[in-house]
Every structure is written in C-alpha cells, then in structure tokens.
Short mmCIF file of C-alpha atoms (C1' of nucleotides) in Angstrom, two decimals:
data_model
loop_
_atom_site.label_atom_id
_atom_site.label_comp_id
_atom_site.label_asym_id
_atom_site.label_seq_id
_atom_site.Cartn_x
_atom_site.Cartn_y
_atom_site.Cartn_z
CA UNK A 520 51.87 -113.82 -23.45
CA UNK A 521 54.63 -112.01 -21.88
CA UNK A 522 52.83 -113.20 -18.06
CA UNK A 523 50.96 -115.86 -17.69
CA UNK A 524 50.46 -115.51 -13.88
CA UNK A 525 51.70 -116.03 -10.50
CA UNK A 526 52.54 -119.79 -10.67
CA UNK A 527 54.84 -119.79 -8.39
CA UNK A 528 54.67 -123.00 -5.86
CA UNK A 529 54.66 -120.03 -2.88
CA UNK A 530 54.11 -121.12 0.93
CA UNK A 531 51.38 -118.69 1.95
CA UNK A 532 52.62 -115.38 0.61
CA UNK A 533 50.33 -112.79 -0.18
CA UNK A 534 49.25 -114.46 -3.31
CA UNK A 535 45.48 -113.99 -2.38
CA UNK A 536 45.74 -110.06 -2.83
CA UNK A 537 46.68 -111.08 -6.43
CA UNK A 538 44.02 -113.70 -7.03
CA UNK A 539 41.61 -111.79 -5.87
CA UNK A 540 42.80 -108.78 -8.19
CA UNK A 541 43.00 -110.77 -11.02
CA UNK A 542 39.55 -112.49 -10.32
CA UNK A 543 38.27 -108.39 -10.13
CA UNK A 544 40.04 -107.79 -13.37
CA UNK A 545 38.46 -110.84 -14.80
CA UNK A 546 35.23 -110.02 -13.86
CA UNK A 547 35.36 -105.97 -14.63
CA UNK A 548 36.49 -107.21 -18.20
CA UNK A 549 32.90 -109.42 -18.53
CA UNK A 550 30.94 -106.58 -17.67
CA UNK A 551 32.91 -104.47 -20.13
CA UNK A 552 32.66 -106.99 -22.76
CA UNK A 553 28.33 -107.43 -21.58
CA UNK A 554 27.70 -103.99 -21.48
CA UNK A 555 30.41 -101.81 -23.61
CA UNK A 556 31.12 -104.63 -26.49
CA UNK A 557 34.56 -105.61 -27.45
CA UNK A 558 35.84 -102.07 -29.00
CA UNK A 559 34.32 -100.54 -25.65
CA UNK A 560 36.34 -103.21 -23.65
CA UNK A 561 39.20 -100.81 -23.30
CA UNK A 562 41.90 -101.65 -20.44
CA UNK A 563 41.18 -98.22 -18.83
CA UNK A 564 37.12 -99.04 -18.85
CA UNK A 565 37.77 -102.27 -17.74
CA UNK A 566 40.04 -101.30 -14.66
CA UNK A 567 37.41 -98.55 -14.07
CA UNK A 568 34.87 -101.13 -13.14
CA UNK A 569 37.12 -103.55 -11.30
CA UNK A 570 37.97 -100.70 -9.25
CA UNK A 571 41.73 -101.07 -9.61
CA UNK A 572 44.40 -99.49 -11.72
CA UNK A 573 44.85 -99.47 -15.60
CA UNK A 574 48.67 -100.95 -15.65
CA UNK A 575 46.99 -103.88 -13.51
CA UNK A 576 45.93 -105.27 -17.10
CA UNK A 577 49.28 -105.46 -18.28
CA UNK A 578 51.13 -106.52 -14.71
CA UNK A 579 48.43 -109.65 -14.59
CA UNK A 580 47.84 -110.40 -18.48
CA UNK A 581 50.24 -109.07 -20.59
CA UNK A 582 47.67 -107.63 -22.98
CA UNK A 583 43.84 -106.71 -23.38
CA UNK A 584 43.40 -109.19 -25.61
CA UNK A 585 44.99 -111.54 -23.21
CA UNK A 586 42.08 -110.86 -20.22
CA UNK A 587 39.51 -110.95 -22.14
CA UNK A 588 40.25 -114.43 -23.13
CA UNK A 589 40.38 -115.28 -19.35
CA UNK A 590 37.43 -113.51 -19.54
CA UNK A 591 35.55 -115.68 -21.91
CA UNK A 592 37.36 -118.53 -19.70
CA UNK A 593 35.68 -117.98 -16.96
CA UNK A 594 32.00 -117.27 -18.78
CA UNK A 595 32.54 -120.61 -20.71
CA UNK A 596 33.18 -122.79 -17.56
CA UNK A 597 30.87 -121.28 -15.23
CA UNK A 598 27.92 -121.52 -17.90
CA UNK A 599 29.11 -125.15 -18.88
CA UNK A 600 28.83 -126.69 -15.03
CA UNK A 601 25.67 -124.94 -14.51
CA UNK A 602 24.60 -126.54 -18.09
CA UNK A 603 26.09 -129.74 -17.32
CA UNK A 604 24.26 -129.75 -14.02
CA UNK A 605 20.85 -129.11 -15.21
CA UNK A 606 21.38 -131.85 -18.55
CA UNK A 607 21.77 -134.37 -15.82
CA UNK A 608 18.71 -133.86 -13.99
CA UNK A 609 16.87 -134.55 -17.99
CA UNK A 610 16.15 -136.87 -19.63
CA UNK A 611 14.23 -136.93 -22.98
CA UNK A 612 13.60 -134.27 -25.70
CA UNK A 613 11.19 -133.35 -24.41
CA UNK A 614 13.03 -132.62 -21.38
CA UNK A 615 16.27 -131.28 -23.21
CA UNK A 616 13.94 -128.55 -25.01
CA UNK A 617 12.98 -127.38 -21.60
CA UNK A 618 16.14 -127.51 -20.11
CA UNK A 619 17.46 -125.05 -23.15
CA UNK A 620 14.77 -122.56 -22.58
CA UNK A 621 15.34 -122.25 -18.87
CA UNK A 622 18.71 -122.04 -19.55
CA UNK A 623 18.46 -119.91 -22.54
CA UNK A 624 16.70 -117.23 -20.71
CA UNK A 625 19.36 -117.04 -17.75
CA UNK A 626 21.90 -116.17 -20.24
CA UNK A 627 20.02 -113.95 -21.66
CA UNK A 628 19.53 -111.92 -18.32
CA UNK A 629 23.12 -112.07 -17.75
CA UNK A 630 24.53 -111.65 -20.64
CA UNK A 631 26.59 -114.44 -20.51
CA UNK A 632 26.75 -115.11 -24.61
CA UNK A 633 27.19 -111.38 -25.28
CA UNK A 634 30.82 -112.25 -24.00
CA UNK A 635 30.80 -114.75 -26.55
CA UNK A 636 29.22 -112.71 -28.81
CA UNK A 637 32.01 -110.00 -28.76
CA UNK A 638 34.73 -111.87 -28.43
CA UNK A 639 33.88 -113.41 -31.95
CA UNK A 640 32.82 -110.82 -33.76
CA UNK A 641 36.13 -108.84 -31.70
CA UNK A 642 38.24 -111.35 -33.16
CA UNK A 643 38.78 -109.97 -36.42
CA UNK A 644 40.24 -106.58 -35.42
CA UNK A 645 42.74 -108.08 -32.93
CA UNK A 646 45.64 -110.45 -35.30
CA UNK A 647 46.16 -113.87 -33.63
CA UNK A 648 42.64 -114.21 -31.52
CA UNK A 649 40.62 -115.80 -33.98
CA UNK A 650 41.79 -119.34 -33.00
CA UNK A 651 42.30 -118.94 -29.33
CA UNK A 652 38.29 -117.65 -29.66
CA UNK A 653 37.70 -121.23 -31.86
CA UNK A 654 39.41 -122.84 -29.17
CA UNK A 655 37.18 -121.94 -26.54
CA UNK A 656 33.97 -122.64 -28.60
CA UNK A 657 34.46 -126.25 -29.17
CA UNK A 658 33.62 -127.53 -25.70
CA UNK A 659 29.84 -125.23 -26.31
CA UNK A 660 29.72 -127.48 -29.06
CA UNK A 661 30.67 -130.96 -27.43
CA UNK A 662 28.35 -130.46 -24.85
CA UNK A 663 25.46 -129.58 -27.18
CA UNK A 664 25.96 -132.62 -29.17
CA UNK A 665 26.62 -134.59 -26.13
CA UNK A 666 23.39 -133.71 -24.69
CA UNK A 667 21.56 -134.56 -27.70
CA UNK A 668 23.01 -137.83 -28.14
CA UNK A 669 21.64 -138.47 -24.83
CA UNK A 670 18.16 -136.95 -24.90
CA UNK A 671 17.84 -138.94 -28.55
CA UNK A 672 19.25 -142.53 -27.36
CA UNK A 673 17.52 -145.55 -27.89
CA UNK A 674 14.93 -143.37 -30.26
CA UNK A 675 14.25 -143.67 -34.22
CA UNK A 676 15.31 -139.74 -34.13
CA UNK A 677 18.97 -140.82 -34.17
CA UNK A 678 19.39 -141.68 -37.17
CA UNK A 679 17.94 -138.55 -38.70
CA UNK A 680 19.39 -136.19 -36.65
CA UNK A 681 23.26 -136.88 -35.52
CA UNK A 682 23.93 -135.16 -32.80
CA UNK A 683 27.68 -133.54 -34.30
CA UNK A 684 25.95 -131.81 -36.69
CA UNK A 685 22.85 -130.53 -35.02
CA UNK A 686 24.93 -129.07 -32.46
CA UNK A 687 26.43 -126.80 -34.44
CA UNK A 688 23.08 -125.58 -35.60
CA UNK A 689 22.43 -125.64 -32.23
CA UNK A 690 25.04 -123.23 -31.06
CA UNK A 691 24.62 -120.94 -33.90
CA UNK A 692 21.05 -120.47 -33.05
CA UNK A 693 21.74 -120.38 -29.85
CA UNK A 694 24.10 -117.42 -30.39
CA UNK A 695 22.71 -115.18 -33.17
CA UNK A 696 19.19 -115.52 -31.39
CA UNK A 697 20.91 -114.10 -27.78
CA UNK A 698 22.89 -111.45 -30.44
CA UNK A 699 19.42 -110.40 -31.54
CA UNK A 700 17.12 -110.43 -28.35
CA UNK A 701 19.50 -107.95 -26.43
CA UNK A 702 20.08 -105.75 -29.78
CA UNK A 703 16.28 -104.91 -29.67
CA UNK A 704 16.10 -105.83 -26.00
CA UNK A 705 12.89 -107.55 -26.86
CA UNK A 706 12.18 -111.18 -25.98
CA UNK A 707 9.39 -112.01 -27.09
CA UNK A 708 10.10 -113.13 -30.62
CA UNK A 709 12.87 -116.09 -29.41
CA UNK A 710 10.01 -117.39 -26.56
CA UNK A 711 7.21 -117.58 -29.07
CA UNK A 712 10.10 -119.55 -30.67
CA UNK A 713 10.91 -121.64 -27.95
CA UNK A 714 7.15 -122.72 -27.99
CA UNK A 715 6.78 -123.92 -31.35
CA UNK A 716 10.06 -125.92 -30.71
CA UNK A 717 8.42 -127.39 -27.54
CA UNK A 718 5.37 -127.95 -29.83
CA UNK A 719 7.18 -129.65 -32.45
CA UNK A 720 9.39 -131.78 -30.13
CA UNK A 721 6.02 -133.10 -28.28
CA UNK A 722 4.60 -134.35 -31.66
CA UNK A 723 7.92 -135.37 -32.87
CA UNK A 724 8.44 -137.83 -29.50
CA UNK A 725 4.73 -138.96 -29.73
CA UNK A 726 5.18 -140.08 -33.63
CA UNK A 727 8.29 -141.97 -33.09
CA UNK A 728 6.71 -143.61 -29.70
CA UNK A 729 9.99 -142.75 -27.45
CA UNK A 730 9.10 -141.70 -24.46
CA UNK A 731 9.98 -137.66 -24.78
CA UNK A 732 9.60 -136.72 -21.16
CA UNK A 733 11.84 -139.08 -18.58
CA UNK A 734 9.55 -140.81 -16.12
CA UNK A 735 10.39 -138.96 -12.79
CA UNK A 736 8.34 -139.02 -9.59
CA UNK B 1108 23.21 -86.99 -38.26
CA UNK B 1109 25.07 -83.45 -39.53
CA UNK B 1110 24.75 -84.06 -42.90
CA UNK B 1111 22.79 -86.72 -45.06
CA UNK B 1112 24.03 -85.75 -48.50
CA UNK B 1113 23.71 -84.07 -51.66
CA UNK B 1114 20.08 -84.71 -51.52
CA UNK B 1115 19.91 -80.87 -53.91
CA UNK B 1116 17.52 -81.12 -57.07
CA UNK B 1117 20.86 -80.29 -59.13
CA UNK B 1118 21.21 -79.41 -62.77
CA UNK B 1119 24.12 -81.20 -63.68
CA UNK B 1120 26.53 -79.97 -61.98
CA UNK B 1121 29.69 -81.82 -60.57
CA UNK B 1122 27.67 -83.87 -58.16
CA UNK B 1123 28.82 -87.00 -60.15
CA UNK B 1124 32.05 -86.65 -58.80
CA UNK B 1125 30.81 -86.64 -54.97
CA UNK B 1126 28.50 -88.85 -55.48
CA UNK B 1127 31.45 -91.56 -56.47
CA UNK B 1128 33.47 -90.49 -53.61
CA UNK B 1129 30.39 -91.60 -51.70
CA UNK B 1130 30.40 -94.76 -53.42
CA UNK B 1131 33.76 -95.80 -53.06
CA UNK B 1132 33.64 -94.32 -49.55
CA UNK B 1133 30.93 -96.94 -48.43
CA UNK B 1134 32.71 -100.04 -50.18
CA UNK B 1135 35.73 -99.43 -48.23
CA UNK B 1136 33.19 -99.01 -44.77
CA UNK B 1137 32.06 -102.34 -46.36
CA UNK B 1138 35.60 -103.82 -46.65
CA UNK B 1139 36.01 -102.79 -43.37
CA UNK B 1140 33.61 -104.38 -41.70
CA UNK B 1141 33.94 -107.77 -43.21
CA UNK B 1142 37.36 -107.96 -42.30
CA UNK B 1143 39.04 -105.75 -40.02
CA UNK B 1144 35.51 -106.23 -37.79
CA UNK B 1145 33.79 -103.14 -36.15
CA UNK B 1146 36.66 -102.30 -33.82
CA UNK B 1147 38.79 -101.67 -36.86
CA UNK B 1148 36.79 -99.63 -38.91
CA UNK B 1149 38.26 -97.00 -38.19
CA UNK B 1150 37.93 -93.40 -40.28
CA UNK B 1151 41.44 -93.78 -41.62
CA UNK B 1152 41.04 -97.58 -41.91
CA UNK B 1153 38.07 -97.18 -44.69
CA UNK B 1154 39.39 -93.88 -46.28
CA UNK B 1155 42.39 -96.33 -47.01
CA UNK B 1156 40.44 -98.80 -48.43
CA UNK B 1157 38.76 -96.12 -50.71
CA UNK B 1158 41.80 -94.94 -51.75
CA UNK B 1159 40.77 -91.31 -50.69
CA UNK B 1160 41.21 -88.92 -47.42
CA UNK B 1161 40.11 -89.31 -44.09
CA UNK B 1162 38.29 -85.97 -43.89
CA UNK B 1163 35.94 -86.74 -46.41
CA UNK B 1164 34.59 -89.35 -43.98
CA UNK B 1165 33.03 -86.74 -42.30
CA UNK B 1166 32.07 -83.85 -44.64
CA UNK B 1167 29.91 -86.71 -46.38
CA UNK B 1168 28.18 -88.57 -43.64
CA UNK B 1169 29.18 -86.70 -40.30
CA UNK B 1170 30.60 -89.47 -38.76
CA UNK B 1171 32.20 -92.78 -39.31
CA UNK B 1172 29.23 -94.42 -37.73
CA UNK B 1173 26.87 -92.78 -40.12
CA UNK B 1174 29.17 -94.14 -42.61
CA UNK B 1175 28.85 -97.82 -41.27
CA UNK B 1176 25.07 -97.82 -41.13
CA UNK B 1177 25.21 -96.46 -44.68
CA UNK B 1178 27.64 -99.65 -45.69
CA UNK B 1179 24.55 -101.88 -43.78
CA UNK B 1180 21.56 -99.90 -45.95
CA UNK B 1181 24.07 -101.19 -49.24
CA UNK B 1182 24.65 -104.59 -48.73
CA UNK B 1183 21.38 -104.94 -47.46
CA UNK B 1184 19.66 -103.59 -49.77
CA UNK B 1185 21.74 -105.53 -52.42
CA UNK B 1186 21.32 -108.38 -50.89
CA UNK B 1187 17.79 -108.49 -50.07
CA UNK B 1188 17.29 -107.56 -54.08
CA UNK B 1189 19.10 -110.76 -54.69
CA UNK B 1190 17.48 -112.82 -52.22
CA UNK B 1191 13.97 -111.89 -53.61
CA UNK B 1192 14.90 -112.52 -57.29
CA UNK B 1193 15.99 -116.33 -56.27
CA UNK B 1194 13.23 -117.20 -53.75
CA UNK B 1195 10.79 -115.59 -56.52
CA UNK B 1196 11.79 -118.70 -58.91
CA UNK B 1197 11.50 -120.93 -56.58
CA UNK B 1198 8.19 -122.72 -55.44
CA UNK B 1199 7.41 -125.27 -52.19
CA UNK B 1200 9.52 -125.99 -49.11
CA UNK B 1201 12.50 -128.27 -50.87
CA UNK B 1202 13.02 -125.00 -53.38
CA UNK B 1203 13.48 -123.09 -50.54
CA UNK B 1204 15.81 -124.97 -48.63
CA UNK B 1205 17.87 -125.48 -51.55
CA UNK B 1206 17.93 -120.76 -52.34
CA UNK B 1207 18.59 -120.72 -48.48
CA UNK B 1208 21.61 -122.50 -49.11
CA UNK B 1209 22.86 -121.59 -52.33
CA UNK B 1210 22.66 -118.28 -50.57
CA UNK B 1211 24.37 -119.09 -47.80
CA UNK B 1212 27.15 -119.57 -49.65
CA UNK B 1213 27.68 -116.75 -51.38
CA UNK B 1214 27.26 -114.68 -48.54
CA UNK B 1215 29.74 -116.57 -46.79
CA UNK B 1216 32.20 -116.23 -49.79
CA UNK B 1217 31.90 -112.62 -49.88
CA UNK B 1218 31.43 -111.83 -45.93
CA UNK B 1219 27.95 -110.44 -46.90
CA UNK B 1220 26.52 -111.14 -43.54
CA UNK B 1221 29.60 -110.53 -41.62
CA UNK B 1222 28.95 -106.57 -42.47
CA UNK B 1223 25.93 -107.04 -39.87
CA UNK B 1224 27.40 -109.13 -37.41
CA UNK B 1225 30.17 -106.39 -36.99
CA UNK B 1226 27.08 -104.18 -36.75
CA UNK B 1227 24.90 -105.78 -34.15
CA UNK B 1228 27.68 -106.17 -32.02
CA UNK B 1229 29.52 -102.95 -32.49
CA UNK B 1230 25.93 -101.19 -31.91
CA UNK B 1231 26.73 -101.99 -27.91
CA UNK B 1232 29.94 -99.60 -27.94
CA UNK B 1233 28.15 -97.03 -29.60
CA UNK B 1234 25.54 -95.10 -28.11
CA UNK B 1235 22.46 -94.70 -30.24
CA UNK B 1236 23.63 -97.38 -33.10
CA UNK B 1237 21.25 -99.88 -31.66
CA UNK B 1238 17.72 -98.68 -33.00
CA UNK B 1239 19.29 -97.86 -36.32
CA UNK B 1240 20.56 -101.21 -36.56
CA UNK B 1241 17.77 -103.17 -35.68
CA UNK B 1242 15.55 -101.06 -38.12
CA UNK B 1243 17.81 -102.47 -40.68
CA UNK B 1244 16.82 -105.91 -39.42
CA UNK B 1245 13.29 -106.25 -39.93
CA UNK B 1246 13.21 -106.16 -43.38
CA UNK B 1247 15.47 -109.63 -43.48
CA UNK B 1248 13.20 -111.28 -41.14
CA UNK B 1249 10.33 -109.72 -43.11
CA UNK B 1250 11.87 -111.04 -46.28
CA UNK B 1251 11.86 -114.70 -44.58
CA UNK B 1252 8.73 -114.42 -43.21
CA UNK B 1253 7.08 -113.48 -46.29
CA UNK B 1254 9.02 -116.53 -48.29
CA UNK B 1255 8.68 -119.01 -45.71
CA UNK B 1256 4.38 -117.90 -45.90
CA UNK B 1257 4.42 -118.51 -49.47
CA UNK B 1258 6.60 -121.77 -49.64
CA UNK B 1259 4.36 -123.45 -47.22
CA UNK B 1260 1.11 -122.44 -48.62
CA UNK B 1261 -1.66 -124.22 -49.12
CA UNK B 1262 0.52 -127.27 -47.26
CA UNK B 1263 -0.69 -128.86 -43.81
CA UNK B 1264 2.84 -127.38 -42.46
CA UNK B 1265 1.72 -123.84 -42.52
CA UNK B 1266 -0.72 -124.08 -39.10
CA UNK B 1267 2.26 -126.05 -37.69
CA UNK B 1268 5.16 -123.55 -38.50
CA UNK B 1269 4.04 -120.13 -38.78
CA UNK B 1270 5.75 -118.09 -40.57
CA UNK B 1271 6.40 -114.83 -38.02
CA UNK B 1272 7.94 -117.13 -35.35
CA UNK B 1273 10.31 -119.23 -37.55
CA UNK B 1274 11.51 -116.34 -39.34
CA UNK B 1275 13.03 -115.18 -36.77
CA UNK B 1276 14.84 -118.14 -35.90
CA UNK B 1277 15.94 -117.99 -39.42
CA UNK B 1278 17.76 -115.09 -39.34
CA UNK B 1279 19.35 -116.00 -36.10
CA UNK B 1280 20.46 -119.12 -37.68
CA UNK B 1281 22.13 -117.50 -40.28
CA UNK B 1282 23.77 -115.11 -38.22
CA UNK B 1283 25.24 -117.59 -35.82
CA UNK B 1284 26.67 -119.79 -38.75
CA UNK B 1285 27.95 -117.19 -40.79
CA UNK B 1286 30.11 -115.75 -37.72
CA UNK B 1287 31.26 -119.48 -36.47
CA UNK B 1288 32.10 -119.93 -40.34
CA UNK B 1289 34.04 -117.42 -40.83
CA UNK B 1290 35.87 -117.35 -37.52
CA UNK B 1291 37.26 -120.79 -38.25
CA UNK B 1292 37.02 -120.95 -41.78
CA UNK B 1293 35.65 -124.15 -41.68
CA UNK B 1294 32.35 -124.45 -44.05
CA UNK B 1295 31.97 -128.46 -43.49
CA UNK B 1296 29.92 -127.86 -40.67
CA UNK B 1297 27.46 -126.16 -41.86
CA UNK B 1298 27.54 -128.01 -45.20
CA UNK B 1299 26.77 -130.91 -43.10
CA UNK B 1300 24.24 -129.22 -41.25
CA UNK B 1301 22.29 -128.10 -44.75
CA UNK B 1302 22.61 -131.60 -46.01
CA UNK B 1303 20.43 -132.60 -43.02
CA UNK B 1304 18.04 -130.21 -43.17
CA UNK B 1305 17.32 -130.97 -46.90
CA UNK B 1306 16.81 -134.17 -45.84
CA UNK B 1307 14.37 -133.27 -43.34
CA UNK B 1308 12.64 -131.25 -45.49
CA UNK B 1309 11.88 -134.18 -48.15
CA UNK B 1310 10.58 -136.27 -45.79
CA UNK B 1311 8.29 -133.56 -44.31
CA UNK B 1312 7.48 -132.84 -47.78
CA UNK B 1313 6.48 -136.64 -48.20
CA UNK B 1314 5.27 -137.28 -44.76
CA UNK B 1315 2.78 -133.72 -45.73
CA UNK B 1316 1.81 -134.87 -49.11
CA UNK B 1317 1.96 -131.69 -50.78
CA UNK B 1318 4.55 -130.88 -53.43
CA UNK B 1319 8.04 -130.55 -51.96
CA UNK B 1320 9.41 -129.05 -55.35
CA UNK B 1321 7.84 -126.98 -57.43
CA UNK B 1322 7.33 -128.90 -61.03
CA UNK B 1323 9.36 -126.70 -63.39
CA UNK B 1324 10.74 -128.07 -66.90
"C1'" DG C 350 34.66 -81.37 -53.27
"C1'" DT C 351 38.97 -82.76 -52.02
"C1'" DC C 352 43.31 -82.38 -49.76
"C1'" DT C 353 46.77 -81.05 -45.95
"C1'" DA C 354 47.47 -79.90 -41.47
"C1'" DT C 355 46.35 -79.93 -36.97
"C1'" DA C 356 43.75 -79.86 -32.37
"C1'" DC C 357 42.05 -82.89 -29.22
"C1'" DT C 358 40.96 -87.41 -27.06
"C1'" DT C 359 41.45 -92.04 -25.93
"C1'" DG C 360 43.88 -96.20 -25.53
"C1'" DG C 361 47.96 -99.54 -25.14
"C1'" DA C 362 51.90 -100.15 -22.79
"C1'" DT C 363 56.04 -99.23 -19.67
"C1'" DA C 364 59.01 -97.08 -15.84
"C1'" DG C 365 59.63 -96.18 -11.41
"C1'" DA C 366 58.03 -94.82 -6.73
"C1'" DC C 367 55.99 -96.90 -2.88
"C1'" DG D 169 51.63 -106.11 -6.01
"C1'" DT D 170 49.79 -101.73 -6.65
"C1'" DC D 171 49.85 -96.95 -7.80
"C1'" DT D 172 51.33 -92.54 -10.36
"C1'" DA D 173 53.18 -90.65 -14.20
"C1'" DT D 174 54.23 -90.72 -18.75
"C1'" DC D 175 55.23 -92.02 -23.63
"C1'" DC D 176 53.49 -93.09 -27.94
"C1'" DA D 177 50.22 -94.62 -31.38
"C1'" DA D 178 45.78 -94.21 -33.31
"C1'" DG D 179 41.40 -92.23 -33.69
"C1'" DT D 180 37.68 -88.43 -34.27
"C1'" DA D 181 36.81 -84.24 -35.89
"C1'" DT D 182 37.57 -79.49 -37.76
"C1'" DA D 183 39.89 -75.48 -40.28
"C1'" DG D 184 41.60 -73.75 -44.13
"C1'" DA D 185 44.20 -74.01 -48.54
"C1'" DC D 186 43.37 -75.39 -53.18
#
DNA sequence: GTCTATACTTGGATAGAC
DNA sequence: GTCTATCCAAGTATAGAC
C-alpha cells in the first residue's frame, strides 16, 4: 500500500485534477474488469480506457491489485445505495422477489457483479487479496439477510428460513447465476427462473396467510 | 486448435509414453486452475506442476488454452461419472438433497468446481474461450435436470418445479458457494445453508405426501 | 517425443523531465 | 500531477538438438 492517496488537509489546491484522475482510473479499471476479466485487467489496458497514462496506476494506487479493489469499492457501494433504496420502497416477499428481479437484471446489463465476479475468482493468482475480496463481500451479505428479515417479519416463514443463512444462498445464486447469463450471454434461463420463484413465493405467502405484497395505494 | 493429438490408429508404438505426458500435462492445468486461478495458469506454471517442459505445452495441445479446456473436459467428465453413479442409488427428493451435498463436499475438498469457475471467468480475457466453455456446461445442468425429473416423479412437486428451470439455478448455486467457500475458507455457511434446505425438503416431502426417501434396507 | 535455447510480446514498476 | 522513457520479469510460441 505504498500510497494510499492524497489525504492531505489542502486549502483548495489542485486536488480536483487528481480526484478526478483517480475517479477515471477507477472507473477505466471496472470496465476492464466487466469487459476484459481480471487477467485482462492489465494496468496498461486499464489506463488505455481511462484515457490517461500507465505509471498513473502506480502514482495513485501503488499496485494493480490495489485499484481494482477501489474498483470493486466503488461497484459495491454504488450497487448497495441503489439496493438499499429500492428495499425501502418494499415491503413483503412478495415484494422483495420483485425488487431482486428488477434489480437483478440492471446488474446484469451493467455488469456490475462481473466485477465481483473477477475479483473473486482473480483472487487466487494475486497473494494477499483473498481477504481484502472477503472483506468487501460481507456487507452483499448483510444487506441480503437484512432485507429478508424484513420482508419475512411478523410471518410463520421466519422460523424456517433465518435470514443469515439464506443470504448466503442468496448471494451465491445471485452471483454464479450473473457468472452464467453473461458467459452464454443468454437470459432467458435465470428469468424463467425468476418466475417460478415469484410463483412459489405467491403460494408460499398465501399458505402462511401473511400478507406477501405490502398494502400501498 | 493446431493440433488435437495422437488421434493415429497406431500399432504399438511409443504412443504410451506421449500419451502420459498428456496426462500428467492436464493434472498440472488442473492444479493450476484450482489454485493459482486462471490468471496463473500460466504455460510454465502447469509444465511445473507436471514436472515436465514448457514446450511440450504446445506441441501437444497448441496452446495453453487448449490445454485448460482439456483440464475442464477431465474433471468434468470425472465428475459427472461420479455424480451419476450416486444420484443413480438414490431415489425421491430427501435422497437427493442429501448426494447434492455429500457432493458438495467433496468437490469443495478437492477444488473440483473451482477448475470451472477459473474457466467461466477467465473465458472473458480470452477471445473465443467462451462457446467452448459453455458447451462444457450443459451437460451439468443436463445432469441436474435429468436427476431433479426423476427425483420428483410421479410427486405433486413436479408441475410446481420443473425440472429445466431449477436446474439451472442449481448449477448457479453451486457455483456461487463453491467460489465464496473457497475464497474464505469458511464451509459453516454453507453447511448451515444445506441443513436448511434438508429441512425444507422433509417438510415438502410431508406437506406432498409422496415418499421423501426412497425405502432401501 | 522431449529437451534446451531463444525470439518476441506484454505487463509491473520506477526514474526523471516537464 | 502527469507524461516519456526505460528496466526487468514473466509469458507465449517456435526452432533445432537429441
């Protein structure tokens, strides 16, 4: 980590040419990661695309290894608000399942868990970023189950299903079904899947007599 | 695709000794995989591991990525032989879950699965890798289609769950919690999440009225 | 068929000019 | 802070000796 970034306390020097290089590096090293994979994520690729120069890498990060994890930083909390933002609006199961699909299917445009993706399976080549990877999974995971402890309050399904460990299911599904519908590029296999979960949720919320889909007018 | 092999009717002679090479060539691609991930199975890296020269990489199978999709043909191909042989003892729904995750195991032990993780997402940094991995695909979701059809037969579950769909959510499934297993090395998770699902599965069984387990003394 | 040697390419990382 | 130039390590691939 041998730079961590400009923290200085500065008045108003030109700090804002450097943001705004390191937010292009940041964001050239998603698209690498989206469209090239991890091993394609090269420093030279990556400056290619944020239209800047290769040593920029190392003046702003230190190492490769080191922006992509900013990389996956700023993927992980742009996708969390935007998840946290539409879990609020839900209520039910019903609701959450819907919620997931809509949201599922933005990612999946984007590519937004094919930076996850990588950067997991990436892990094992580069020593030492397996656990800042871990790291930056475990808030995908608390929001999961926090959602679902939510959507399955005050219903009989809480007992049966605990929301800690249905949200890793959750988020391995999540992630090996986004790994497989942009390998084959073909999405019609995970929404045939959404609707049997949408199916299933529907009968699950009218046999336990919760009320699956929040009352909203 | 310069060269597939020694495919020659041959007497007898001295293809025994290639055809080991070839052998021990692919087990090191294999070793590579599983733990030095995509990005470090490299040429050298797997003639290494095979304890023979970095040339004969490519006078046997052109190129290293040849190499790697003939490392995914083996342990598929070994393990979908395995998988068969267990699912073909087994009999209803409750059988099945309990295979799945005996199976699980295993492959998590010996990084089975981790050979195609490396695979589906090295296939983005490679041009052309993509089809041939996702031909190597269908035969797992195949295999889970065709062993979810038969577990649920003759069972009210079957017009509720078909087969095609969850398959594929299956083998997502898997995928995702093999690589979040072996990133953090923590299998409590997903032990946890198993435990649950065999639990669902009774009381579906139960709820269904048809025979959960298969009677077998 | 296997090995050694080597040509060529790409990538990580640093030095120094501006 | 950014760019050019450069070093060095590692990788793919081939040629040629054995």
């Amino acid at each position: 980590m041998a730079r961590s970034g400009t923290r200085s306390v500065v008045g108003q020097t030109s700090v804002a040419g450097s943001a705004e290089t390191r937010a292009r590096l940041v964001n050239g090293a998603i698209e690498a990661l989206r469209e090239e994979g991890f091993a394609g994520a090269s420093a030279r690729e990556i400056a290619r695309r944020s239209g800047c120069n290769q040593g920029l890498v190392f003046y702003h990060f230190g190492s490769v290894a080191n922006l992509l994890l900013a990389a996956l930083d700023e993927v992980s909390a742009m996708r969390l608000a935007h998840y946290q933002a539409a879990v609020d609006k839900s209520g039910g199961l019903s609701d959450l399942v819907e919620v997931a699909e809509m949201i599922f299917e933005e990612d999946l445009d984007a590519g937004h868990i094919a930076v996850l993706a990588e950067m997991i399976s990436g892990a094992k080549s580069t020593p030492g970023l397996g656990p800042e990877v871990v790291a930056r999974i475990a808030p995908w995971r608390e929001f999961t189950s926090s959602a679902l402890r939510s959507a399955l309050m005050n219903t009989p399904l809480s007992a049966l299903l605990p929301p800690e460990e249905i949200a890793h299911g959750v988020v391995a599904l999540y992630l090996g079904l986004e790994m497989l519908a942009h390998l084959d590029g073909d999405r019609s296999k995970v929404l045939a899947l959404f609707d049997k979960v949408r199916q299933m949720t529907a009968l699950l919320g009218a046999f336990g007599g919760a009320p699956a889909q929040k009352d909203r007018r």
